[in-house]
Amino acid sequence: MPLVRSCFISRVFALLAVCFLMGCGVPSAEEDERVCADVECTAGRCVSEAGTPVCRCSAWDQAAGLRCTIAAVRPQDDHGDTAALATPLVPFTEFREGTIQPAFRDKADRDVFAMPAQTGQGFRFVVRPGTLAAVDLRLMDAAGKDVAGTLVRTQEGQGVEFASTEEAPRFIRVTASQGKEAVGTYSYRLEDLGKDAHGSTPATATAIQESSGSFPVVIEYPGDADVFSFRTEPGHGFRFSCASDVASLALMTEAGVELAHSAGEYGKGPRVGHLGQAASTWFVKVYARTEALRTTSCQVEYLGRDEHANTSAGATPLVSGVPVTARLQGTNDVDVFSFSGTAGHQQEIWMPISRSWQVRVTAPDGKPLGEFTGGLFSRELPVTGTYFVHVLQDTQWGSDFQVRVDDKGRDDHGGLVETATRAALGERVTGRLHDDSDWDAIAVPLEPDGVYRLTCTPSCSITTYGPSGSVALNGEGFGVWNVLVRSSGLVTFRVGAYPRPADFTFQVDQVGTDDHGDDATQATPVSIPVSLAGVFELVGDLDVFSVELEAGRSYVLDFSNASVRVIGPNRQLIYRYPIPSTEATRFKAEVAGTYVVEAAPSSLANRAVPWQFSLRAE
């Protein structure tokens, strides 16, 4: 009997398995999912019984004493939650109402709308809350990823502006800002921003006639780009520019390959240009650098034929002192000039200083002699031959400029003590500083204790060379120096340090003689009581006096406009102090002997400073 029952049970299971595999009335998983899609159970799982959702408990649920019943049924949703289930929209003028349903299966409701996919068309989606306190919206692609759009806020609500094409369809997702528990209504509207007035590719470019002049360009929607085409003659250049400093330009080939680009800067619109060697068709794309751009004006200017060769082979000759007019016809244009140079001569190349350049100068052997970006280049030429000036870049390309070379001959003055030009006292010497590395040395014979005035205009940079410690030099003002010489001989003055070439005049005149010596060996002897007046000729001047004092005696020292040191017979410092003009200072001579009173200017004034001195015994 047990054997018979065992066989019967096995046959029952086998039959049920066959029925299940053959579809003998047993619901499929797909059927359960379809029937139970909008049902939530308190426990267990939902299954389909004859097309009706039923919640069934598992053995674990039964053991736990749970009841498996239908807890909630999702209400009918007005819009799908994903791009695949999105509600397609076309533009409409009135606001329509949408509803955010209660959360289902712990997931918040979201409404997704599919935008029209139309090339060259702009749209604006505007949403405003109804019974909801606030709503959020996102612009997405077909994969559900966020994409950029222009956020806008109007009196009617908040929105986003965008373009939707077949290649890049766009979707709008609306959710409640308060979270998944928020339930309520909102309203929405899709607006048509209009079709792009100009094509966005070279194939759909708008052709510009040569006499078009300035024309308006409208950026209809975010991501919009307008492409224009035009032709140029062989060897002619052009400049395409726009007025707005938030516009950008791209110069393209017919295949859409970018040749150059330009972005507007603060207060300055973008511009692109090129020089073609053959008859050419050009394409320029205008697009927005920021969301602020809506409209601008653009124009194409035909710059004419290139007048100067791009290589040394056809360089335009330059004659010293004669300017030549030129113009770069595009950012790829180069103008090359040539001049004959002599070894050892100073050659200057002048360009307008109001613009920035990239200019290269090459020697007769083709090697670079130097480059400059300012308006001037000056150099002593190493060899005799033909030199070349290559104008590579100009910040104001498309407009005329002049280039000039000047042969200044050999350097007029040597730059070292050994090669200095000799000049007499009071003789005016002229010279030229060719660049910031050029120094002109001038040697003048000066007398000991002489006080001199040096003038060098325009404001020169001066250094001196003479016997160690023999020359004191102080600037008094623009182009004027005071000079004090302590020993006789030639004093060499080097003039230089100009940022650019300039002519100068140089002269040294004697204006006086130092009234007192500058050290103990040259001290002026005085006797008690003393009362003197004098002048500090310049900041570096010292006036020194020697006086015999008695041991144990006190003395009163009064010295105005000076800092003073009193030095004893054994070179010891007795006192050091500045003396105000209203006070006197007392000191005691401990030993008898020769004392030195050393005075220096109490201020750094670059001019003669008068002083008064008195010394008496108490």
PDB file of C-alpha atoms in Angstrom, residues 175-408:
ATOM      1  CA  THR A 175       8.106  66.531 -10.016  1.00  0.00           C
ATOM      2  CA  ALA A 176       6.920  68.007  -6.707  1.00  0.00           C
ATOM      3  CA  SER A 177       9.607  69.985  -4.893  1.00  0.00           C
ATOM      4  CA  GLN A 178       8.412  68.865  -1.440  1.00  0.00           C
ATOM      5  CA  GLY A 179       9.263  65.192  -1.955  1.00  0.00           C
ATOM      6  CA  LYS A 180       7.469  61.933  -2.666  1.00  0.00           C
ATOM      7  CA  GLU A 181       4.647  62.571  -0.224  1.00  0.00           C
ATOM      8  CA  ALA A 182       3.484  65.747  -2.001  1.00  0.00           C
ATOM      9  CA  VAL A 183       0.256  65.459  -3.971  1.00  0.00           C
ATOM     10  CA  GLY A 184      -1.462  68.140  -6.020  1.00  0.00           C
ATOM     11  CA  THR A 185      -1.845  69.922  -9.320  1.00  0.00           C
ATOM     12  CA  TYR A 186       0.275  72.152 -11.547  1.00  0.00           C
ATOM     13  CA  SER A 187      -0.149  73.753 -14.970  1.00  0.00           C
ATOM     14  CA  TYR A 188       2.135  73.767 -17.985  1.00  0.00           C
ATOM     15  CA  ARG A 189       2.459  75.192 -21.479  1.00  0.00           C
ATOM     16  CA  LEU A 190       4.756  74.521 -24.465  1.00  0.00           C
ATOM     17  CA  GLU A 191       5.573  77.610 -26.525  1.00  0.00           C
ATOM     18  CA  ASP A 192       6.967  77.773 -30.056  1.00  0.00           C
ATOM     19  CA  LEU A 193       9.954  80.181 -30.205  1.00  0.00           C
ATOM     20  CA  GLY A 194      10.010  80.157 -33.960  1.00  0.00           C
ATOM     21  CA  LYS A 195      12.116  78.630 -36.673  1.00  0.00           C
ATOM     22  CA  ASP A 196      15.760  79.607 -37.119  1.00  0.00           C
ATOM     23  CA  ALA A 197      16.131  82.285 -39.783  1.00  0.00           C
ATOM     24  CA  HIS A 198      19.483  80.901 -40.958  1.00  0.00           C
ATOM     25  CA  GLY A 199      20.861  77.433 -41.392  1.00  0.00           C
ATOM     26  CA  SER A 200      23.209  75.932 -38.804  1.00  0.00           C
ATOM     27  CA  THR A 201      25.498  74.005 -41.194  1.00  0.00           C
ATOM     28  CA  PRO A 202      27.542  74.919 -44.279  1.00  0.00           C
ATOM     29  CA  ALA A 203      25.024  72.997 -46.393  1.00  0.00           C
ATOM     30  CA  THR A 204      22.183  75.301 -45.214  1.00  0.00           C
ATOM     31  CA  ALA A 205      24.248  78.504 -44.914  1.00  0.00           C
ATOM     32  CA  THR A 206      22.825  81.898 -45.880  1.00  0.00           C
ATOM     33  CA  ALA A 207      24.793  83.477 -48.725  1.00  0.00           C
ATOM     34  CA  ILE A 208      26.048  87.045 -48.187  1.00  0.00           C
ATOM     35  CA  GLN A 209      26.313  89.423 -51.111  1.00  0.00           C
ATOM     36  CA  GLU A 210      29.383  91.644 -51.341  1.00  0.00           C
ATOM     37  CA  SER A 211      27.361  94.835 -50.762  1.00  0.00           C
ATOM     38  CA  SER A 212      25.352  93.481 -47.819  1.00  0.00           C
ATOM     39  CA  GLY A 213      26.998  95.726 -45.201  1.00  0.00           C
ATOM     40  CA  SER A 214      26.017  95.213 -41.570  1.00  0.00           C
ATOM     41  CA  PHE A 215      23.135  92.767 -41.038  1.00  0.00           C
ATOM     42  CA  PRO A 216      21.227  91.531 -37.940  1.00  0.00           C
ATOM     43  CA  VAL A 217      21.711  88.064 -36.503  1.00  0.00           C
ATOM     44  CA  VAL A 218      19.177  86.542 -34.113  1.00  0.00           C
ATOM     45  CA  ILE A 219      19.906  83.636 -31.769  1.00  0.00           C
ATOM     46  CA  GLU A 220      16.385  82.181 -31.650  1.00  0.00           C
ATOM     47  CA  TYR A 221      16.977  79.532 -28.990  1.00  0.00           C
ATOM     48  CA  PRO A 222      19.758  78.060 -26.821  1.00  0.00           C
ATOM     49  CA  GLY A 223      22.221  76.147 -28.928  1.00  0.00           C
ATOM     50  CA  ASP A 224      21.222  77.993 -32.082  1.00  0.00           C
ATOM     51  CA  ALA A 225      23.982  78.766 -34.573  1.00  0.00           C
ATOM     52  CA  ASP A 226      23.721  80.726 -37.817  1.00  0.00           C
ATOM     53  CA  VAL A 227      26.066  79.962 -40.706  1.00  0.00           C
ATOM     54  CA  PHE A 228      26.827  82.404 -43.526  1.00  0.00           C
ATOM     55  CA  SER A 229      28.763  81.898 -46.759  1.00  0.00           C
ATOM     56  CA  PHE A 230      30.542  84.293 -49.132  1.00  0.00           C
ATOM     57  CA  ARG A 231      33.273  84.253 -51.784  1.00  0.00           C
ATOM     58  CA  THR A 232      36.628  85.992 -52.163  1.00  0.00           C
ATOM     59  CA  GLU A 233      38.914  86.552 -55.122  1.00  0.00           C
ATOM     60  CA  PRO A 234      42.389  84.948 -55.474  1.00  0.00           C
ATOM     61  CA  GLY A 235      44.938  86.530 -53.141  1.00  0.00           C
ATOM     62  CA  HIS A 236      42.269  88.600 -51.371  1.00  0.00           C
ATOM     63  CA  GLY A 237      41.481  88.585 -47.647  1.00  0.00           C
ATOM     64  CA  PHE A 238      38.376  89.289 -45.577  1.00  0.00           C
ATOM     65  CA  ARG A 239      37.305  90.085 -42.023  1.00  0.00           C
ATOM     66  CA  PHE A 240      34.008  88.761 -40.591  1.00  0.00           C
ATOM     67  CA  SER A 241      33.051  90.437 -37.302  1.00  0.00           C
ATOM     68  CA  CYS A 242      30.109  90.799 -34.924  1.00  0.00           C
ATOM     69  CA  ALA A 243      29.318  93.643 -32.533  1.00  0.00           C
ATOM     70  CA  SER A 244      28.407  91.686 -29.384  1.00  0.00           C
ATOM     71  CA  ASP A 245      31.232  90.790 -26.999  1.00  0.00           C
ATOM     72  CA  VAL A 246      29.343  87.626 -25.933  1.00  0.00           C
ATOM     73  CA  ALA A 247      29.208  86.255 -29.483  1.00  0.00           C
ATOM     74  CA  SER A 248      31.627  83.696 -30.901  1.00  0.00           C
ATOM     75  CA  LEU A 249      32.664  82.929 -34.465  1.00  0.00           C
ATOM     76  CA  ALA A 250      34.015  79.831 -36.178  1.00  0.00           C
ATOM     77  CA  LEU A 251      35.554  79.903 -39.666  1.00  0.00           C
ATOM     78  CA  MET A 252      34.804  76.589 -41.419  1.00  0.00           C
ATOM     79  CA  THR A 253      35.362  74.713 -44.630  1.00  0.00           C
ATOM     80  CA  GLU A 254      32.456  73.426 -46.708  1.00  0.00           C
ATOM     81  CA  ALA A 255      32.864  70.108 -44.904  1.00  0.00           C
ATOM     82  CA  GLY A 256      32.391  71.847 -41.549  1.00  0.00           C
ATOM     83  CA  VAL A 257      36.050  71.593 -40.457  1.00  0.00           C
ATOM     84  CA  GLU A 258      36.975  74.539 -38.235  1.00  0.00           C
ATOM     85  CA  LEU A 259      39.880  76.637 -39.528  1.00  0.00           C
ATOM     86  CA  ALA A 260      39.850  79.358 -36.857  1.00  0.00           C
ATOM     87  CA  HIS A 261      37.644  80.685 -34.101  1.00  0.00           C
ATOM     88  CA  SER A 262      37.246  83.908 -32.141  1.00  0.00           C
ATOM     89  CA  ALA A 263      35.393  84.700 -28.910  1.00  0.00           C
ATOM     90  CA  GLY A 264      34.326  88.191 -27.967  1.00  0.00           C
ATOM     91  CA  GLU A 265      36.064  89.931 -25.090  1.00  0.00           C
ATOM     92  CA  TYR A 266      34.841  92.642 -22.738  1.00  0.00           C
ATOM     93  CA  GLY A 267      33.855  95.592 -24.918  1.00  0.00           C
ATOM     94  CA  LYS A 268      35.204  93.918 -28.071  1.00  0.00           C
ATOM     95  CA  GLY A 269      33.319  91.694 -30.501  1.00  0.00           C
ATOM     96  CA  PRO A 270      34.822  88.604 -32.179  1.00  0.00           C
ATOM     97  CA  ARG A 271      36.344  88.554 -35.675  1.00  0.00           C
ATOM     98  CA  VAL A 272      37.813  85.964 -38.003  1.00  0.00           C
ATOM     99  CA  GLY A 273      39.581  86.366 -41.316  1.00  0.00           C
ATOM    100  CA  HIS A 274      41.672  84.506 -43.841  1.00  0.00           C
ATOM    101  CA  LEU A 275      43.726  85.057 -46.939  1.00  0.00           C
ATOM    102  CA  GLY A 276      43.037  82.610 -49.760  1.00  0.00           C
ATOM    103  CA  GLN A 277      45.422  82.044 -52.665  1.00  0.00           C
ATOM    104  CA  ALA A 278      42.607  80.872 -54.946  1.00  0.00           C
ATOM    105  CA  ALA A 279      38.995  81.925 -55.450  1.00  0.00           C
ATOM    106  CA  SER A 280      37.378  80.612 -52.275  1.00  0.00           C
ATOM    107  CA  THR A 281      34.008  80.084 -50.626  1.00  0.00           C
ATOM    108  CA  TRP A 282      34.085  80.675 -46.868  1.00  0.00           C
ATOM    109  CA  PHE A 283      31.652  79.652 -44.134  1.00  0.00           C
ATOM    110  CA  VAL A 284      31.355  81.464 -40.789  1.00  0.00           C
ATOM    111  CA  LYS A 285      29.246  80.182 -37.878  1.00  0.00           C
ATOM    112  CA  VAL A 286      27.848  82.717 -35.387  1.00  0.00           C
ATOM    113  CA  TYR A 287      26.847  81.362 -31.983  1.00  0.00           C
ATOM    114  CA  ALA A 288      26.360  82.538 -28.398  1.00  0.00           C
ATOM    115  CA  ARG A 289      29.216  82.398 -25.899  1.00  0.00           C
ATOM    116  CA  THR A 290      26.748  82.952 -23.013  1.00  0.00           C
ATOM    117  CA  GLU A 291      22.996  82.723 -22.568  1.00  0.00           C
ATOM    118  CA  ALA A 292      22.783  86.533 -22.585  1.00  0.00           C
ATOM    119  CA  LEU A 293      23.096  86.781 -26.378  1.00  0.00           C
ATOM    120  CA  ARG A 294      19.830  87.165 -28.272  1.00  0.00           C
ATOM    121  CA  THR A 295      20.630  89.536 -31.139  1.00  0.00           C
ATOM    122  CA  THR A 296      23.718  91.144 -32.620  1.00  0.00           C
ATOM    123  CA  SER A 297      24.867  92.693 -35.876  1.00  0.00           C
ATOM    124  CA  CYS A 298      27.592  91.237 -38.088  1.00  0.00           C
ATOM    125  CA  GLN A 299      29.392  92.185 -41.273  1.00  0.00           C
ATOM    126  CA  VAL A 300      31.957  90.902 -43.720  1.00  0.00           C
ATOM    127  CA  GLU A 301      34.629  93.299 -44.962  1.00  0.00           C
ATOM    128  CA  TYR A 302      36.671  92.565 -48.086  1.00  0.00           C
ATOM    129  CA  LEU A 303      40.248  93.640 -47.384  1.00  0.00           C
ATOM    130  CA  GLY A 304      41.547  93.606 -50.917  1.00  0.00           C
ATOM    131  CA  ARG A 305      44.599  91.987 -52.471  1.00  0.00           C
ATOM    132  CA  ASP A 306      47.673  91.162 -50.389  1.00  0.00           C
ATOM    133  CA  GLU A 307      50.359  93.730 -51.349  1.00  0.00           C
ATOM    134  CA  HIS A 308      53.375  92.054 -49.749  1.00  0.00           C
ATOM    135  CA  ALA A 309      54.895  88.602 -50.071  1.00  0.00           C
ATOM    136  CA  ASN A 310      54.556  85.978 -47.371  1.00  0.00           C
ATOM    137  CA  THR A 311      58.137  84.716 -47.733  1.00  0.00           C
ATOM    138  CA  SER A 312      61.636  86.153 -48.037  1.00  0.00           C
ATOM    139  CA  ALA A 313      61.709  85.299 -51.753  1.00  0.00           C
ATOM    140  CA  GLY A 314      59.401  88.166 -52.673  1.00  0.00           C
ATOM    141  CA  ALA A 315      60.070  90.524 -49.745  1.00  0.00           C
ATOM    142  CA  THR A 316      59.275  94.218 -50.173  1.00  0.00           C
ATOM    143  CA  PRO A 317      62.496  96.327 -50.019  1.00  0.00           C
ATOM    144  CA  LEU A 318      62.709  99.044 -47.353  1.00  0.00           C
ATOM    145  CA  VAL A 319      64.771 102.229 -47.690  1.00  0.00           C
ATOM    146  CA  SER A 320      66.209 103.735 -44.501  1.00  0.00           C
ATOM    147  CA  GLY A 321      63.903 106.447 -43.134  1.00  0.00           C
ATOM    148  CA  VAL A 322      61.073 105.814 -45.651  1.00  0.00           C
ATOM    149  CA  PRO A 323      57.915 104.215 -44.166  1.00  0.00           C
ATOM    150  CA  VAL A 324      55.973 101.580 -46.134  1.00  0.00           C
ATOM    151  CA  THR A 325      52.237 100.949 -45.643  1.00  0.00           C
ATOM    152  CA  ALA A 326      50.993  97.381 -45.211  1.00  0.00           C
ATOM    153  CA  ARG A 327      48.054  95.360 -43.923  1.00  0.00           C
ATOM    154  CA  LEU A 328      47.586  91.778 -42.798  1.00  0.00           C
ATOM    155  CA  GLN A 329      44.618  90.473 -44.834  1.00  0.00           C
ATOM    156  CA  GLY A 330      43.810  87.678 -42.361  1.00  0.00           C
ATOM    157  CA  THR A 331      45.100  85.833 -39.334  1.00  0.00           C
ATOM    158  CA  ASN A 332      47.067  83.527 -41.658  1.00  0.00           C
ATOM    159  CA  ASP A 333      48.699  86.397 -43.589  1.00  0.00           C
ATOM    160  CA  VAL A 334      52.406  87.242 -43.206  1.00  0.00           C
ATOM    161  CA  ASP A 335      54.089  90.330 -44.682  1.00  0.00           C
ATOM    162  CA  VAL A 336      57.841  90.180 -45.299  1.00  0.00           C
ATOM    163  CA  PHE A 337      60.165  93.164 -45.903  1.00  0.00           C
ATOM    164  CA  SER A 338      63.898  93.404 -46.583  1.00  0.00           C
ATOM    165  CA  PHE A 339      66.660  95.979 -46.023  1.00  0.00           C
ATOM    166  CA  SER A 340      70.390  96.238 -46.652  1.00  0.00           C
ATOM    167  CA  GLY A 341      72.431  96.366 -43.442  1.00  0.00           C
ATOM    168  CA  THR A 342      76.056  97.124 -42.649  1.00  0.00           C
ATOM    169  CA  ALA A 343      78.039  95.272 -39.994  1.00  0.00           C
ATOM    170  CA  GLY A 344      78.522  97.333 -36.835  1.00  0.00           C
ATOM    171  CA  HIS A 345      75.697  99.755 -37.647  1.00  0.00           C
ATOM    172  CA  GLN A 346      72.802 100.304 -35.288  1.00  0.00           C
ATOM    173  CA  GLN A 347      69.564  99.410 -37.121  1.00  0.00           C
ATOM    174  CA  GLU A 348      66.145 100.432 -35.787  1.00  0.00           C
ATOM    175  CA  ILE A 349      62.839  98.963 -36.968  1.00  0.00           C
ATOM    176  CA  TRP A 350      59.747 100.994 -36.131  1.00  0.00           C
ATOM    177  CA  MET A 351      56.136  99.773 -35.944  1.00  0.00           C
ATOM    178  CA  PRO A 352      53.089 101.570 -34.456  1.00  0.00           C
ATOM    179  CA  ILE A 353      53.275 101.354 -30.643  1.00  0.00           C
ATOM    180  CA  SER A 354      49.460 101.446 -30.317  1.00  0.00           C
ATOM    181  CA  ARG A 355      49.129  97.743 -31.172  1.00  0.00           C
ATOM    182  CA  SER A 356      50.788  94.484 -30.242  1.00  0.00           C
ATOM    183  CA  TRP A 357      52.855  92.542 -32.772  1.00  0.00           C
ATOM    184  CA  GLN A 358      54.814  89.412 -33.365  1.00  0.00           C
ATOM    185  CA  VAL A 359      57.709  90.427 -35.620  1.00  0.00           C
ATOM    186  CA  ARG A 360      60.770  88.337 -36.423  1.00  0.00           C
ATOM    187  CA  VAL A 361      64.002  89.736 -37.868  1.00  0.00           C
ATOM    188  CA  THR A 362      66.324  87.332 -39.705  1.00  0.00           C
ATOM    189  CA  ALA A 363      69.960  87.751 -40.730  1.00  0.00           C
ATOM    190  CA  PRO A 364      71.324  87.221 -44.263  1.00  0.00           C
ATOM    191  CA  ASP A 365      71.995  83.550 -43.454  1.00  0.00           C
ATOM    192  CA  GLY A 366      68.329  83.049 -42.531  1.00  0.00           C
ATOM    193  CA  LYS A 367      68.963  82.680 -38.800  1.00  0.00           C
ATOM    194  CA  PRO A 368      66.807  84.729 -36.388  1.00  0.00           C
ATOM    195  CA  LEU A 369      68.374  87.986 -35.258  1.00  0.00           C
ATOM    196  CA  GLY A 370      65.564  88.598 -32.747  1.00  0.00           C
ATOM    197  CA  GLU A 371      61.813  88.998 -32.199  1.00  0.00           C
ATOM    198  CA  PHE A 372      59.763  91.799 -30.711  1.00  0.00           C
ATOM    199  CA  THR A 373      56.134  92.382 -29.756  1.00  0.00           C
ATOM    200  CA  GLY A 374      56.231  96.130 -29.148  1.00  0.00           C
ATOM    201  CA  GLY A 375      56.642  98.949 -31.609  1.00  0.00           C
ATOM    202  CA  LEU A 376      60.455  99.008 -31.834  1.00  0.00           C
ATOM    203  CA  PHE A 377      63.453  96.786 -32.476  1.00  0.00           C
ATOM    204  CA  SER A 378      67.050  98.058 -32.276  1.00  0.00           C
ATOM    205  CA  ARG A 379      70.182  96.005 -32.801  1.00  0.00           C
ATOM    206  CA  GLU A 380      73.803  96.321 -33.888  1.00  0.00           C
ATOM    207  CA  LEU A 381      74.070  94.288 -37.089  1.00  0.00           C
ATOM    208  CA  PRO A 382      76.614  91.451 -36.970  1.00  0.00           C
ATOM    209  CA  VAL A 383      77.341  91.201 -40.725  1.00  0.00           C
ATOM    210  CA  THR A 384      76.811  93.131 -43.937  1.00  0.00           C
ATOM    211  CA  GLY A 385      73.998  91.834 -46.155  1.00  0.00           C
ATOM    212  CA  THR A 386      70.231  91.648 -46.692  1.00  0.00           C
ATOM    213  CA  TYR A 387      68.071  91.340 -43.575  1.00  0.00           C
ATOM    214  CA  PHE A 388      64.357  90.434 -43.471  1.00  0.00           C
ATOM    215  CA  VAL A 389      61.468  91.654 -41.317  1.00  0.00           C
ATOM    216  CA  HIS A 390      58.606  89.124 -40.968  1.00  0.00           C
ATOM    217  CA  VAL A 391      55.351  90.616 -39.630  1.00  0.00           C
ATOM    218  CA  LEU A 392      53.646  87.471 -38.278  1.00  0.00           C
ATOM    219  CA  GLN A 393      50.793  88.778 -36.128  1.00  0.00           C
ATOM    220  CA  ASP A 394      48.982  92.054 -35.556  1.00  0.00           C
ATOM    221  CA  THR A 395      46.272  92.536 -32.934  1.00  0.00           C
ATOM    222  CA  GLN A 396      44.549  94.977 -35.287  1.00  0.00           C
ATOM    223  CA  TRP A 397      44.950  92.917 -38.467  1.00  0.00           C
ATOM    224  CA  GLY A 398      42.833  94.108 -41.339  1.00  0.00           C
ATOM    225  CA  SER A 399      43.788  97.769 -40.816  1.00  0.00           C
ATOM    226  CA  ASP A 400      46.758  99.622 -42.307  1.00  0.00           C
ATOM    227  CA  PHE A 401      50.054 100.094 -40.516  1.00  0.00           C
ATOM    228  CA  GLN A 402      53.493 101.427 -41.425  1.00  0.00           C
ATOM    229  CA  VAL A 403      56.910  99.850 -41.040  1.00  0.00           C
ATOM    230  CA  ARG A 404      60.163 101.826 -41.197  1.00  0.00           C
ATOM    231  CA  VAL A 405      63.841 101.027 -40.806  1.00  0.00           C
ATOM    232  CA  ASP A 406      66.481 103.571 -39.777  1.00  0.00           C
ATOM    233  CA  ASP A 407      70.227 103.067 -40.157  1.00  0.00           C
ATOM    234  CA  LYS A 408      71.761 105.000 -37.249  1.00  0.00           C
TER     235      LYS A 408
END
